[in-house]
Coordinates of N, CA and C in Angstrom, one line a residue:
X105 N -27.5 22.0 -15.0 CA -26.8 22.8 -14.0 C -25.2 22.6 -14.2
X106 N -24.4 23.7 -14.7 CA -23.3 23.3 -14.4 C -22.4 23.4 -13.6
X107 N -21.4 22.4 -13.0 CA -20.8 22.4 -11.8 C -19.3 22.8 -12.2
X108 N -18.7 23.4 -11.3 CA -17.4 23.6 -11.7 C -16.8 22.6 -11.9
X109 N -15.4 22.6 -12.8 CA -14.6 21.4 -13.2 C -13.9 21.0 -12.0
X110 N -13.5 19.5 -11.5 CA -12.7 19.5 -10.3 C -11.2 19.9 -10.9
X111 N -10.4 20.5 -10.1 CA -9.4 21.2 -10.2 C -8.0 20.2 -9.3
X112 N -7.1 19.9 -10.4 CA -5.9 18.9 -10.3 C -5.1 19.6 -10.1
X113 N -3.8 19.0 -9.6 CA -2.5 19.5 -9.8 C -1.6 18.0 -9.8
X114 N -0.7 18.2 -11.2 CA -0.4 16.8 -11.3 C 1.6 17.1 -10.8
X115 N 2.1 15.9 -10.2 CA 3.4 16.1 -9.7 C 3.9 15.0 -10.3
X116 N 5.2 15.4 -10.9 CA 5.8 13.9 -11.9 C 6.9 14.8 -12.4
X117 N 8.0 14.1 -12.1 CA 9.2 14.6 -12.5 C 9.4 14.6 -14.0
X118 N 8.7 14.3 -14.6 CA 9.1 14.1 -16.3 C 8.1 14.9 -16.9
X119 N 8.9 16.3 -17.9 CA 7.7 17.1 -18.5 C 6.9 16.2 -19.1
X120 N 7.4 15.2 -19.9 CA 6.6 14.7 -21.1 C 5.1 14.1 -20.9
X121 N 5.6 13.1 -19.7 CA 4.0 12.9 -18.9 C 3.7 14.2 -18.7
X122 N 3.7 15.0 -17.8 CA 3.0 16.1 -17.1 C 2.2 16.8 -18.6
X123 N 2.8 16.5 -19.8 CA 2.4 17.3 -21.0 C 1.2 16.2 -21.8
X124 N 1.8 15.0 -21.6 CA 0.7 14.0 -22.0 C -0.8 13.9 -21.2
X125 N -0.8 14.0 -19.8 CA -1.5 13.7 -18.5 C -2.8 15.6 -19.2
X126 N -1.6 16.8 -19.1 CA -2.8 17.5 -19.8 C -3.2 17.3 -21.0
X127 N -2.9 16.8 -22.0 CA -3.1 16.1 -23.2 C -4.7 15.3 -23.1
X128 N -4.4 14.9 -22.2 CA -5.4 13.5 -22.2 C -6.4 14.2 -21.4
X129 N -6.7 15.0 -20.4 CA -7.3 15.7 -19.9 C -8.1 17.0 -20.4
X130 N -7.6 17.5 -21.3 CA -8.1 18.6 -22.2 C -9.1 19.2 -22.3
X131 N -9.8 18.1 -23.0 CA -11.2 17.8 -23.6 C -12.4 17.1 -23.0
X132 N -11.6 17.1 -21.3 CA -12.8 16.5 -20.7 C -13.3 17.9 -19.4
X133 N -14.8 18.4 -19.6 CA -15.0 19.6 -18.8 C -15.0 19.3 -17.7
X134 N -15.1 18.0 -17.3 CA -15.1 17.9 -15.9 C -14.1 17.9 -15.0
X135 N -13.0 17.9 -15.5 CA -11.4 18.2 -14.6 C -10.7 19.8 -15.7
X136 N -10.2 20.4 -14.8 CA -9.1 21.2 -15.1 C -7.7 20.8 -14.5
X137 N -6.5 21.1 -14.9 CA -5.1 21.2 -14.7 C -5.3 22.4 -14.0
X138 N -5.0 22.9 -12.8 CA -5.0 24.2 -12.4 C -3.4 24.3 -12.3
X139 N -2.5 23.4 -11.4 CA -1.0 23.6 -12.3 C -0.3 22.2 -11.9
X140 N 1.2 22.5 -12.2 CA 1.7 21.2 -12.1 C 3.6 21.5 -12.1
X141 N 3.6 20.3 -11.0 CA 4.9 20.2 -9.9 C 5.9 19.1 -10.5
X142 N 7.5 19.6 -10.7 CA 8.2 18.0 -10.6 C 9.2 17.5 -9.7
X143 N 8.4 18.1 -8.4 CA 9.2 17.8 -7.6 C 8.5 18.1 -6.0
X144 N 9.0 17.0 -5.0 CA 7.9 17.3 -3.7 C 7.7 18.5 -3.3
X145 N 8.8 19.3 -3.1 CA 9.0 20.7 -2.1 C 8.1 21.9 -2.6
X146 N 8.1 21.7 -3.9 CA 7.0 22.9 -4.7 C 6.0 22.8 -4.4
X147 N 5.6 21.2 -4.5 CA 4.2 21.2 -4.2 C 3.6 21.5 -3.0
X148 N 4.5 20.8 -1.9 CA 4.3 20.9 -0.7 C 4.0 22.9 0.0
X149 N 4.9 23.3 -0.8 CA 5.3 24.9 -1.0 C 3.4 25.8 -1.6
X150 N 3.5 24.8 -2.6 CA 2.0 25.5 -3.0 C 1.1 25.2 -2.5
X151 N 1.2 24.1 -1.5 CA -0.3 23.4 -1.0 C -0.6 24.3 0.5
X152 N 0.6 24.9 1.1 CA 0.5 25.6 1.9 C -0.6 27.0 2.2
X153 N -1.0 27.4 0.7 CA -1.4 28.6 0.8 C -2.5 28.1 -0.6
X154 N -2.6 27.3 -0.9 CA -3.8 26.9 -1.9 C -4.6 25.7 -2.0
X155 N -5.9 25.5 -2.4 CA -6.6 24.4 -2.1 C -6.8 23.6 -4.1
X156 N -6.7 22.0 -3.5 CA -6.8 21.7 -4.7 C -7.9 20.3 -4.4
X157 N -8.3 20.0 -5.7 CA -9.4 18.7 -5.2 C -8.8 17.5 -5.5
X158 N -7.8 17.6 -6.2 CA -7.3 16.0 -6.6 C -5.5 16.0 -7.0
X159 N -5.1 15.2 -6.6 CA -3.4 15.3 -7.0 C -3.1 14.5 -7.5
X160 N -2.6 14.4 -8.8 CA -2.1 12.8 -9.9 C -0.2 12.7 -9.0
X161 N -0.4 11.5 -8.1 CA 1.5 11.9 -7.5 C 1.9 10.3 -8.3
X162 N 3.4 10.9 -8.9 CA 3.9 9.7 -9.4 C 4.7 9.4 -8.2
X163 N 4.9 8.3 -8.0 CA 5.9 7.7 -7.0 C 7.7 8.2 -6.6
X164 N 8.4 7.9 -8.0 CA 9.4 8.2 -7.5 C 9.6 9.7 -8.6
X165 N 9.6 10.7 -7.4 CA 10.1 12.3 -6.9 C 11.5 12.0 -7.2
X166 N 12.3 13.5 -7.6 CA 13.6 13.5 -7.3 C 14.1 14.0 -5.8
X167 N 13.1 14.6 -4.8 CA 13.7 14.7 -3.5 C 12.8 14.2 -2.7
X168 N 11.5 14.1 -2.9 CA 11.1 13.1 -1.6 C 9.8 12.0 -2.7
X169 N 10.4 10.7 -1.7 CA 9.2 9.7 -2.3 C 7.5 9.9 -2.5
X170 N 6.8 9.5 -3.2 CA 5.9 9.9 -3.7 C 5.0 9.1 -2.7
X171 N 5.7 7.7 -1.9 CA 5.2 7.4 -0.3 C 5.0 8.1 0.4
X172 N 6.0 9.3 0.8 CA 6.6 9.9 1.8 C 5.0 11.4 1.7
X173 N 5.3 12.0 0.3 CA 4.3 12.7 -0.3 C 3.3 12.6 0.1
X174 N 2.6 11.1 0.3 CA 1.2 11.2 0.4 C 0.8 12.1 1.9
X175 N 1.6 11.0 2.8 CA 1.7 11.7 4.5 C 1.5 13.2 4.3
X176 N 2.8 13.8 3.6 CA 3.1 15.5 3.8 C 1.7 15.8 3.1
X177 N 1.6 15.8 2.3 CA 0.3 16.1 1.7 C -1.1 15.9 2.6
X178 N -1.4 15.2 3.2 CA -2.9 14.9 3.4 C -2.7 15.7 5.0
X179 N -1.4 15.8 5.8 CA -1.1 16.1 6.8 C -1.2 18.4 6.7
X180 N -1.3 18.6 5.2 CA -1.5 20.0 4.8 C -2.7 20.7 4.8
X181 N -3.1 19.0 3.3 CA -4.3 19.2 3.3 C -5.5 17.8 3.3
X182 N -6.3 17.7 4.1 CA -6.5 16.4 5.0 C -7.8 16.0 3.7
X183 N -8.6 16.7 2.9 CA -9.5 16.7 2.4 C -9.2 16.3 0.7
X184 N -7.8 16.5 0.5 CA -7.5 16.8 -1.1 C -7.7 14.6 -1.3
X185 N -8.1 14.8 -2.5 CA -7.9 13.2 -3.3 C -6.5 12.8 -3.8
X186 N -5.9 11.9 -3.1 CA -4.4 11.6 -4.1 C -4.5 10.9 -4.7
X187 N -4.5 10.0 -6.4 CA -4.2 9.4 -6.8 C -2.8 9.0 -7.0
X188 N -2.2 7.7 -7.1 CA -1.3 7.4 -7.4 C -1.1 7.2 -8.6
X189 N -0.2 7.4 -9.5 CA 0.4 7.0 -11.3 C 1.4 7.0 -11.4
X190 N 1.9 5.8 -11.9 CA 3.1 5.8 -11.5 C 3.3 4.0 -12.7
X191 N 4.5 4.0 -12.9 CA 4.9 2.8 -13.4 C 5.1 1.9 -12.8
X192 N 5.3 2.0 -11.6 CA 5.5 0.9 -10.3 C 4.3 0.1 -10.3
X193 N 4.5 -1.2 -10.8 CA 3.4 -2.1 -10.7 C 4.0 -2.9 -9.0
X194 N 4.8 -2.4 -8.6 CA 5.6 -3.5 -7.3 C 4.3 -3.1 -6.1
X195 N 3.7 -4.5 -5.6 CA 2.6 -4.5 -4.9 C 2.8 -4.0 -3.4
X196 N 4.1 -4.2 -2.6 CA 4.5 -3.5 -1.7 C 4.1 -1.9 -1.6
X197 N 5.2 -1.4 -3.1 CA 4.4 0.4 -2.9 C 3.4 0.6 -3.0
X198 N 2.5 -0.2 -4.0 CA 0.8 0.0 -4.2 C 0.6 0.0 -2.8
X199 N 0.1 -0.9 -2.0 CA -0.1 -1.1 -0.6 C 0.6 -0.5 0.3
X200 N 1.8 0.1 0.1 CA 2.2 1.3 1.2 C 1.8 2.8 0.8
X201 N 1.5 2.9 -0.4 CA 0.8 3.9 -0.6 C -0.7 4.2 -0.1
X202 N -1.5 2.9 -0.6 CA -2.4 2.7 0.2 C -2.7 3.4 2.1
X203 N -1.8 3.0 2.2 CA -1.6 2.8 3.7 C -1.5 3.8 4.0
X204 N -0.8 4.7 3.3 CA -0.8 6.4 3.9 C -1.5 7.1 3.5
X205 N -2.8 6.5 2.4 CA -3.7 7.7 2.4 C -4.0 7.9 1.1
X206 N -3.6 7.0 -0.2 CA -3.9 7.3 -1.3 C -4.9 6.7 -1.3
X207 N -6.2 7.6 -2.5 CA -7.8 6.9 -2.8 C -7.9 5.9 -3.9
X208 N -6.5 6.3 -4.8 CA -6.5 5.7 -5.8 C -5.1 5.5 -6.3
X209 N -5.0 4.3 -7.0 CA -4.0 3.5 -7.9 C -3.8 3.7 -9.2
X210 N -3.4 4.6 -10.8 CA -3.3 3.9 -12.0 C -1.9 3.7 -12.4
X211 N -1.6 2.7 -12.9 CA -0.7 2.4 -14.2 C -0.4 3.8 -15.1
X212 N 0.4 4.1 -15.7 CA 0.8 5.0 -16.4 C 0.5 4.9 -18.0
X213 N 0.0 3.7 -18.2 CA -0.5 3.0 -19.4 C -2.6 3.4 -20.0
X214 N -2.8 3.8 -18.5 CA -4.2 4.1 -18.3 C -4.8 5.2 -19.4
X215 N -6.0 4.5 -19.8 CA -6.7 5.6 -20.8 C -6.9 7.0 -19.7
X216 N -7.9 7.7 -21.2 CA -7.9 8.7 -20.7 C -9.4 8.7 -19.8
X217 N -10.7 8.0 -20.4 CA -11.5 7.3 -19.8 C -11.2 6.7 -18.2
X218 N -10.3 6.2 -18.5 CA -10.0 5.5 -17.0 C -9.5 6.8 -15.7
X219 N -8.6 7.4 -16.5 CA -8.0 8.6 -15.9 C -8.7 9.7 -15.1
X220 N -9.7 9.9 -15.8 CA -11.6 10.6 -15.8 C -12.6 10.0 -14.7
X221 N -12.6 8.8 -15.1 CA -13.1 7.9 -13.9 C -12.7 8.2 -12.6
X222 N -11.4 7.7 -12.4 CA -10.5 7.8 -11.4 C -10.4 9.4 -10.8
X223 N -10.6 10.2 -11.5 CA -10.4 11.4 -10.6 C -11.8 11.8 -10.1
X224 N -12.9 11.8 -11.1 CA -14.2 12.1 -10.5 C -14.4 11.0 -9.3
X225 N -14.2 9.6 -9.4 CA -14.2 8.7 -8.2 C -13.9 9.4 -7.0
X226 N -13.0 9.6 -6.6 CA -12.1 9.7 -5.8 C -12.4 11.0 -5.5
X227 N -12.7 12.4 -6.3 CA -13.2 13.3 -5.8 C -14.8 13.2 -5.2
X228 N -15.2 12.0 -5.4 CA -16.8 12.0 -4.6 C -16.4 10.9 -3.3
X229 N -15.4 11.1 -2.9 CA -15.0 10.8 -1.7 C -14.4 8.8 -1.6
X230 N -15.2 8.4 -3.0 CA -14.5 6.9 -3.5 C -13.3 6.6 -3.4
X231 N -13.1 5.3 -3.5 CA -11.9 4.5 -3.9 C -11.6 4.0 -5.2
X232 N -10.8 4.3 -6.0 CA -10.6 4.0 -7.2 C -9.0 3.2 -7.9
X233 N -9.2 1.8 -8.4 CA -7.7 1.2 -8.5 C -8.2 0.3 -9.5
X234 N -6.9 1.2 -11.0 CA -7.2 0.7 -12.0 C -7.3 -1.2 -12.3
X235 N -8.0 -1.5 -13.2 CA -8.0 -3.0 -13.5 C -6.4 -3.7 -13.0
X236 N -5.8 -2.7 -14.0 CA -4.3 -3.2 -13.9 C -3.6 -3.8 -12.3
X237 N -3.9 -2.7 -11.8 CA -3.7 -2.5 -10.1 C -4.5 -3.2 -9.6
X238 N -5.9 -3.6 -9.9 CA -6.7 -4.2 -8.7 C -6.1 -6.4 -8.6
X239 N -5.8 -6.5 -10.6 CA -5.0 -8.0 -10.6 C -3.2 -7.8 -9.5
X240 N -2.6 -7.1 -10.0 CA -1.2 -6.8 -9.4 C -2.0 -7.2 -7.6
X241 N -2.6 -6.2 -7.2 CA -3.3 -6.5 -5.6 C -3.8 -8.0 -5.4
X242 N -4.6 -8.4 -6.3 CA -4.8 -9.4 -5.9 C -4.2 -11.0 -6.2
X243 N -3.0 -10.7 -6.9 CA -1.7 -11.9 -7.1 C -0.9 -11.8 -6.0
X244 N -0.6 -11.0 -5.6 CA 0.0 -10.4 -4.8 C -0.4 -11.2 -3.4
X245 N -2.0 -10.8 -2.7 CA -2.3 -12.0 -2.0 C -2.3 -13.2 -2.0
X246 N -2.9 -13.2 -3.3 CA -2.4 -15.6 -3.3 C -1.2 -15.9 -3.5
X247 N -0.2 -14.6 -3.5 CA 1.4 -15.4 -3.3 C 1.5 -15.2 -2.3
X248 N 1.0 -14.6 -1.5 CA 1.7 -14.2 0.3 C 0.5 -15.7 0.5
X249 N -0.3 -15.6 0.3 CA -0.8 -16.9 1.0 C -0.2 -18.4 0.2
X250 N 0.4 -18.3 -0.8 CA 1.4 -19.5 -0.8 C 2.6 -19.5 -0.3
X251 N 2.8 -18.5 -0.1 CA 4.4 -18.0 0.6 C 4.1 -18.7 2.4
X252 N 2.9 -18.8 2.7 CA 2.9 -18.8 4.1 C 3.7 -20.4 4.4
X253 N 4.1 -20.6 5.4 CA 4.5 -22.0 5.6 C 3.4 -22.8 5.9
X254 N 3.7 -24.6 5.6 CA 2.4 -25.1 6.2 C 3.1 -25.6 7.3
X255 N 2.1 -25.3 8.6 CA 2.8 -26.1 9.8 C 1.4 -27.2 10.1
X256 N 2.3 -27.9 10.6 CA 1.5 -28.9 10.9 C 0.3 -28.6 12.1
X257 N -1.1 -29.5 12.3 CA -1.8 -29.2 13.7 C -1.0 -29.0 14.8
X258 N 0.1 -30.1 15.2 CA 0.7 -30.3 16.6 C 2.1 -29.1 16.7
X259 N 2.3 -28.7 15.6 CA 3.0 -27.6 15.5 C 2.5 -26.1 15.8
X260 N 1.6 -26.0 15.1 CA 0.3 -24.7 15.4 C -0.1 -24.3 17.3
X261 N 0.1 -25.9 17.6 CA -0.6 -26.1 19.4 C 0.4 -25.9 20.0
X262 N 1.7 -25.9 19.6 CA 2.9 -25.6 20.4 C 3.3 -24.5 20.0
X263 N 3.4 -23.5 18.7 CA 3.7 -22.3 18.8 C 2.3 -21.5 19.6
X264 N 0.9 -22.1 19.9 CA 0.1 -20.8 20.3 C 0.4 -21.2 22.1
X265 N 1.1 -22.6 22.2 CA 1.7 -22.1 23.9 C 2.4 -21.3 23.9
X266 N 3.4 -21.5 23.1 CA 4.9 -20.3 23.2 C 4.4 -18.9 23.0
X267 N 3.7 -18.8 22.3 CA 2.8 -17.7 22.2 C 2.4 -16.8 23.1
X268 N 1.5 -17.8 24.6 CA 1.6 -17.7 25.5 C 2.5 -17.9 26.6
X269 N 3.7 -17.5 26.0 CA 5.0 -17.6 27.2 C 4.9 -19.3 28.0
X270 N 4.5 -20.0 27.7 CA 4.5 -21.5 28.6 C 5.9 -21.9 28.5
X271 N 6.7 -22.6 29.2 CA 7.8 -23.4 29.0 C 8.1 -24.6 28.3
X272 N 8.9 -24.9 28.2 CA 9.1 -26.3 27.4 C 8.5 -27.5 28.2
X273 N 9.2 -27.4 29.4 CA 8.5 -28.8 30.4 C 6.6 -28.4 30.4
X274 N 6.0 -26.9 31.0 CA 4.9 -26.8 30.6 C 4.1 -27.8 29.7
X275 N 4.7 -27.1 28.7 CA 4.2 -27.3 27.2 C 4.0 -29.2 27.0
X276 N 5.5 -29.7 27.3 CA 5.4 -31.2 27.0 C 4.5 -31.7 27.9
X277 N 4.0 -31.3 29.0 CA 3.2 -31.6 30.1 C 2.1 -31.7 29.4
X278 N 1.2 -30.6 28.8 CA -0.1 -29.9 28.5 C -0.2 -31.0 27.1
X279 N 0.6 -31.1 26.8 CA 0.5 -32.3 25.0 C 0.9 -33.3 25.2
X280 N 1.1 -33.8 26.9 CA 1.5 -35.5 26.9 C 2.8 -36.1 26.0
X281 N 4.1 -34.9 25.8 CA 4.6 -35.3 24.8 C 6.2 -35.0 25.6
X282 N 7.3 -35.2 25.4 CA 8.6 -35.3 26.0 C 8.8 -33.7 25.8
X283 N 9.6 -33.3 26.5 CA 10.0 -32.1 26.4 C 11.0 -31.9 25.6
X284 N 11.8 -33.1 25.0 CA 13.0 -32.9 23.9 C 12.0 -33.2 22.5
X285 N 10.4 -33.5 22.2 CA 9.7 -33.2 21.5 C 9.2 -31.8 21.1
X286 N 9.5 -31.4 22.2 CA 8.7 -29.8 22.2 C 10.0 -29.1 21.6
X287 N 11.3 -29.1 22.0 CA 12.2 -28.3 21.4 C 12.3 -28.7 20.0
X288 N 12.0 -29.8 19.2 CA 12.1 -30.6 18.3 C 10.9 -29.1 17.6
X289 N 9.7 -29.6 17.7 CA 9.0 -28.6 17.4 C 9.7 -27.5 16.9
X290 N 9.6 -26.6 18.7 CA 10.3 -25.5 18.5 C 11.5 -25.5 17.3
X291 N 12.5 -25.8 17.2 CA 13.5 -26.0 16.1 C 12.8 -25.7 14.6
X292 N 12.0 -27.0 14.4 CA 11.0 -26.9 13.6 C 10.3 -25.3 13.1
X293 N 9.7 -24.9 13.7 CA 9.2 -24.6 13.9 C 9.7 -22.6 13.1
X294 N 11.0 -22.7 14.1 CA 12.5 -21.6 13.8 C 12.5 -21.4 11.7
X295 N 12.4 -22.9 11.7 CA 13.0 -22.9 10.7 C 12.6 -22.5 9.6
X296 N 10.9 -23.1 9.6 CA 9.5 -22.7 8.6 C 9.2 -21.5 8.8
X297 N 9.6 -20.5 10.0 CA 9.6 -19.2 9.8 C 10.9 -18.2 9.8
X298 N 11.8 -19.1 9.3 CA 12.9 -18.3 9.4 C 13.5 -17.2 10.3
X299 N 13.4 -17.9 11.8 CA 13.8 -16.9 12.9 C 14.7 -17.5 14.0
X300 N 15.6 -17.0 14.5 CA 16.3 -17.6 15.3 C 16.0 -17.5 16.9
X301 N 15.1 -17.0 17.3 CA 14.8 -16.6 18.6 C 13.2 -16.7 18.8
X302 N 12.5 -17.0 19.7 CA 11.3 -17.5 20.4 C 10.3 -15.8 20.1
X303 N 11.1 -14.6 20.4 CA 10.2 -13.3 20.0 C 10.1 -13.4 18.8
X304 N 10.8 -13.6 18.0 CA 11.1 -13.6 16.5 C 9.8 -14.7 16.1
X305 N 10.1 -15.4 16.7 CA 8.7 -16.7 16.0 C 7.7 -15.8 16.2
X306 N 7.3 -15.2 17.8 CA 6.0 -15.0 18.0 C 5.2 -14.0 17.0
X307 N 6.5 -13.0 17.3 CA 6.2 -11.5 16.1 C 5.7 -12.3 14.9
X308 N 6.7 -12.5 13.8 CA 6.0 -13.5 12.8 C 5.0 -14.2 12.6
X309 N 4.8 -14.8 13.4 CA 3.5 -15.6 13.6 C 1.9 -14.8 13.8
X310 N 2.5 -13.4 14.5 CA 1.5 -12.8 14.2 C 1.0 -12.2 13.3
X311 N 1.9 -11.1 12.7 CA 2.1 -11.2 11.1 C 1.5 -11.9 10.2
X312 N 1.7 -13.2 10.5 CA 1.2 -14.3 9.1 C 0.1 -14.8 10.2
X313 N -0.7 -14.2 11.1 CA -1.7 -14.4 11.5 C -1.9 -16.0 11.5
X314 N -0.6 -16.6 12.0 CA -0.9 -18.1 12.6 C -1.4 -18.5 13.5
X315 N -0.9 -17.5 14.7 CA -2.0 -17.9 16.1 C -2.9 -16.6 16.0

């Protein structure tokens, strides 16, 4: 039985990709190029009044980010697949892209196999993020988790009072410990999270999921 080809539209400011990307796609029946954008506004312009199943968006657009894109896009059309392609290996945009709604990740380096994968993925409603992308994602966490500070036990037991709004006399009370101890702490404490103020710790701390 044959099924229709799923139908792309790829957006990337640079003909040469956009000419390589159908290049590499050609000869595979299962995707078509139906057209292709180098820049947000068009796309956004043609999404308005047409339906597509998969969108190759490179990151950096010359008028709006290819971050920003995901939002306007899925906010048009809530059903379309976005992959991301892009040269940006920086794990921040991987994972803000993430975050707004892309299904998929490749490197710009990506076969055409992988390319294929990734769009049929992702049009069966999957998650798809090339090898490349899935090491960059996952370095990326065991540096945030060596990035974290190490606080000590008695340090941890006095930011999860502060945490809970307790006072300093409180606090030295509840740990049997001097209250020019607890500010000791506290200080400490400023320092291994780089913050000057008691909100500032707590925010932080939640963040790096301390308390």
């Amino acid at each position: 039985m044959q099924h229709n080809p799923i139908q792309i539209v790829i957006v990337d400011d640079h003909p040469m990709v956009i000419e390589g990307l159908k290049t590499l796609l050609s000869d595979d029946v299962r995707v078509t190029v139906k057209t292709h954008f180098i820049n947000g506004t068009d796309t956004l312009a043609f999404l308005k009044n047409n339906t597509v199943d998969v969108i190759l968006l490179d990151v950096n657009l010359p008028d709006i980010s290819g971050v920003d894109m995901v939002t306007k896009i899925l906010n048009l059309r809530a059903n379309v697949g976005i992959i991301g392609l892009s040269t940006y290996s920086e794990p921040s945009i991987i994972n803000q892209m993430i975050k707004n709604g892309v299904k998929g990740y490749l490197l710009k380096n990506a076969t055409a196999d992988e390319l294929v994968n990734a769009i049929t993925q992702v049009h069966q409603g999957n998650f798809y993020f090339g090898s490349e992308v899935q090491k960059i994602l996952a370095d990326s966490v065991t540096q945030e988790s060596r990035d974290l500070p190490k606080l000590t036990r008695r340090e941890k037991h006095v930011l999860k009072l502060i945490a809970e709004g307790k006072t300093t006399n409180t606090i030295a009370e509840e740990l049997f410990i001097s209250p020019l101890t607890v500010e000791t702490h506290r200080r400490n404490l400023m320092q291994k999270l780089e913050v000057s103020n008691a909100a500032s710790l707590i925010k932080i701390a939640v963040e790096k999921k301390l308390i």
